[in-house]
Amino acid sequence: MQTTPDRADRREGLVETMLGAVGPRLRELRRQRQMKLSDVADVTGLSTSTLSRLESGHRRPTLDLLIPLAQVYRVALDDVVGAPPTGDPRIHLKPIRRHGRVYLPLTRSGAPVQAFKVVLPPRGDGKPAKQSTHGGYEWLYVLSGSVDLALGTQVTTLVVGDAAEFDTRQPHSITGSSDTASEILTLFSPQGEQIHIRDA
């Protein structure tokens, strides 16, 4: 079937509209993750000028530019280009492995609160875990095993069915305290996601 000029024009106009929305969407994704252009440049290898021109619409987005950005922002490429939704409400889990831990996302990237199922390795050598701080609050629930929640110098052992909530501006760490792997559910803000997933 031959495409009529009107239909071709409409399709071309739709593509241009979608591409024109990519820049503001990239800027919003970066700001949600509290990253500077220089931070993104360091991770992707793209120059800050290229990133700036992409966000302002002065550089046409191409796959070789969008794929590394989608990976950094942890969103599907469809979300970056604004592709129509498929109607599937399920979250497709892609495990993230960091330093012996496995994070399973339970919410879409960009959600105001990030939910993860986390598998923690068995207890370590007894040395104190490195503590971190960031803005917001964190909530966790123990599904299996047991974990040590350290808040400054105070350490609380949580077992199956225990829940805890704390101000993440206080130095904290969460480690497995049983002889086998432990599983928790955890909720935190995008800032917490950046600390726990990328820097853990």
XYZ file of C-alpha atoms in Angstrom:
200
model
C 0.000 0.000 0.000
C 1.433 3.353 -1.033
C 1.635 6.079 1.583
C -0.233 9.219 0.594
C 1.572 12.573 0.903
C -0.816 13.691 3.683
C -0.203 10.548 5.704
C 3.561 10.825 5.185
C 3.479 14.466 6.311
C 1.511 13.554 9.428
C 3.919 10.740 10.260
C 6.908 13.024 9.760
C 5.268 15.678 11.933
C 4.639 13.107 14.686
C 8.286 11.993 14.594
C 9.496 15.600 14.796
C 7.172 16.257 17.734
C 8.490 13.186 19.579
C 12.111 14.145 18.888
C 11.453 17.717 19.998
C 10.252 16.451 23.381
C 13.383 14.361 23.987
C 15.536 17.296 25.174
C 13.206 18.485 27.959
C 12.638 14.858 28.991
C 16.395 14.253 29.271
C 16.788 17.429 31.333
C 13.992 16.345 33.675
C 15.473 12.857 34.102
C 18.868 14.341 34.943
C 17.393 16.782 37.458
C 15.322 14.045 39.115
C 18.565 12.217 39.760
C 20.270 15.409 40.967
C 23.070 15.064 38.425
C 24.988 17.848 36.708
C 25.864 17.755 33.028
C 29.455 17.091 34.016
C 28.354 14.063 36.093
C 26.538 12.574 33.098
C 29.486 13.363 30.828
C 31.859 11.507 33.168
C 29.661 8.386 33.165
C 28.713 8.281 29.463
C 31.842 9.688 27.811
C 29.685 12.251 25.969
C 30.850 15.856 26.112
C 28.997 18.383 28.247
C 28.417 20.532 25.142
C 26.764 17.603 23.351
C 24.572 16.911 26.370
C 23.649 20.590 26.676
C 22.730 20.801 22.980
C 20.652 17.616 23.272
C 18.691 19.009 26.213
C 18.141 22.369 24.514
C 17.035 20.755 21.244
C 19.991 22.060 19.238
C 21.343 18.536 18.665
C 19.200 15.889 16.994
C 18.926 12.817 19.238
C 20.362 9.613 17.772
C 20.499 6.068 19.140
C 24.227 6.242 19.864
C 23.513 9.235 22.137
C 20.248 8.057 23.696
C 21.219 4.481 24.597
C 23.977 5.422 27.098
C 21.726 8.123 28.584
C 18.866 5.663 29.045
C 21.299 3.343 30.833
C 22.572 6.093 33.138
C 19.051 7.256 34.017
C 17.836 3.647 34.270
C 14.829 4.125 32.013
C 13.654 2.301 28.930
C 14.558 3.894 25.606
C 10.813 4.143 24.872
C 10.458 6.386 27.923
C 13.199 8.704 26.668
C 11.638 9.192 23.227
C 8.062 9.226 24.528
C 6.863 6.175 22.626
C 3.158 5.378 23.097
C 2.495 3.083 26.089
C 1.941 -0.594 25.357
C -0.808 -0.920 27.962
C 1.219 -3.410 30.032
C 1.211 -2.165 33.662
C 3.707 -4.758 34.900
C 7.178 -3.782 36.057
C 9.738 -5.885 34.209
C 12.401 -6.683 36.768
C 16.043 -6.376 35.752
C 18.321 -7.274 38.663
C 21.097 -4.823 39.500
C 24.173 -6.384 41.129
C 26.410 -4.210 43.284
C 29.156 -5.484 45.601
C 27.498 -8.773 46.493
C 23.991 -7.332 46.709
C 21.145 -7.848 44.239
C 18.565 -5.068 43.775
C 15.265 -5.881 42.045
C 13.328 -2.711 41.040
C 9.646 -2.817 41.997
C 8.767 0.654 40.656
C 9.421 2.400 37.371
C 12.423 4.692 37.175
C 11.508 8.306 37.846
C 8.827 7.430 40.403
C 8.878 9.829 43.398
C 9.509 6.861 45.711
C 11.703 3.982 44.582
C 10.894 0.458 45.810
C 13.373 -2.419 45.670
C 13.625 -5.970 46.851
C 17.227 -6.377 48.019
C 19.106 -9.630 48.557
C 21.901 -9.112 51.086
C 24.838 -11.538 51.336
C 25.438 -13.502 54.567
C 27.155 -11.829 57.507
C 30.697 -10.656 56.779
C 33.873 -10.709 58.811
C 32.454 -8.631 61.654
C 34.064 -5.368 60.563
C 31.765 -2.309 60.732
C 30.104 -1.557 57.386
C 30.773 1.752 55.658
C 27.954 4.168 56.479
C 26.444 6.715 54.090
C 24.197 9.777 54.327
C 21.767 11.416 51.880
C 18.553 13.414 51.914
C 15.166 11.846 52.653
C 13.819 8.894 54.602
C 14.185 5.165 54.113
C 11.781 2.395 55.044
C 12.629 -1.300 55.065
C 10.896 -4.594 55.819
C 12.679 -7.914 56.421
C 11.353 -10.762 54.244
C 13.872 -13.460 55.192
C 16.986 -13.875 57.307
C 18.069 -11.018 59.558
C 19.840 -7.701 59.060
C 21.838 -5.259 61.136
C 20.666 -1.657 60.795
C 23.412 0.687 61.984
C 22.435 4.294 62.695
C 25.628 5.998 63.768
C 26.946 3.945 66.684
C 23.595 2.243 67.408
C 23.087 -1.181 65.793
C 19.663 -2.852 65.742
C 19.137 -6.427 64.520
C 15.923 -6.855 62.537
C 14.348 -10.259 61.869
C 11.575 -11.511 59.575
C 8.492 -9.288 59.866
C 10.368 -6.344 61.394
C 10.130 -2.934 59.730
C 12.158 0.215 60.297
C 12.085 3.825 59.120
C 14.841 6.375 59.585
C 16.167 9.755 58.522
C 18.873 9.079 55.944
C 20.724 12.283 56.817
C 22.017 10.233 59.741
C 24.983 7.940 58.899
C 23.577 4.461 58.292
C 24.232 1.029 56.849
C 22.202 -2.154 56.327
C 23.984 -5.507 56.283
C 22.982 -9.162 56.448
C 23.490 -10.666 59.907
C 22.538 -14.313 59.322
C 24.574 -17.218 57.949
C 22.559 -17.219 54.727
C 21.403 -14.470 52.377
C 18.701 -12.113 53.693
C 15.952 -10.379 51.738
C 14.385 -6.997 52.440
C 11.922 -4.620 50.843
C 13.102 -1.025 50.880
C 11.609 2.302 49.853
C 13.589 5.473 49.313
C 13.760 8.651 47.265
C 15.655 8.966 43.956
C 18.579 10.462 45.925
C 18.692 7.296 48.002
C 18.558 5.186 44.865
C 21.643 6.987 43.548
C 23.549 6.369 46.786
C 22.533 2.751 47.314
C 22.526 1.465 43.730
C 25.358 3.372 42.086
C 27.766 4.001 44.930
C 27.167 1.004 47.188
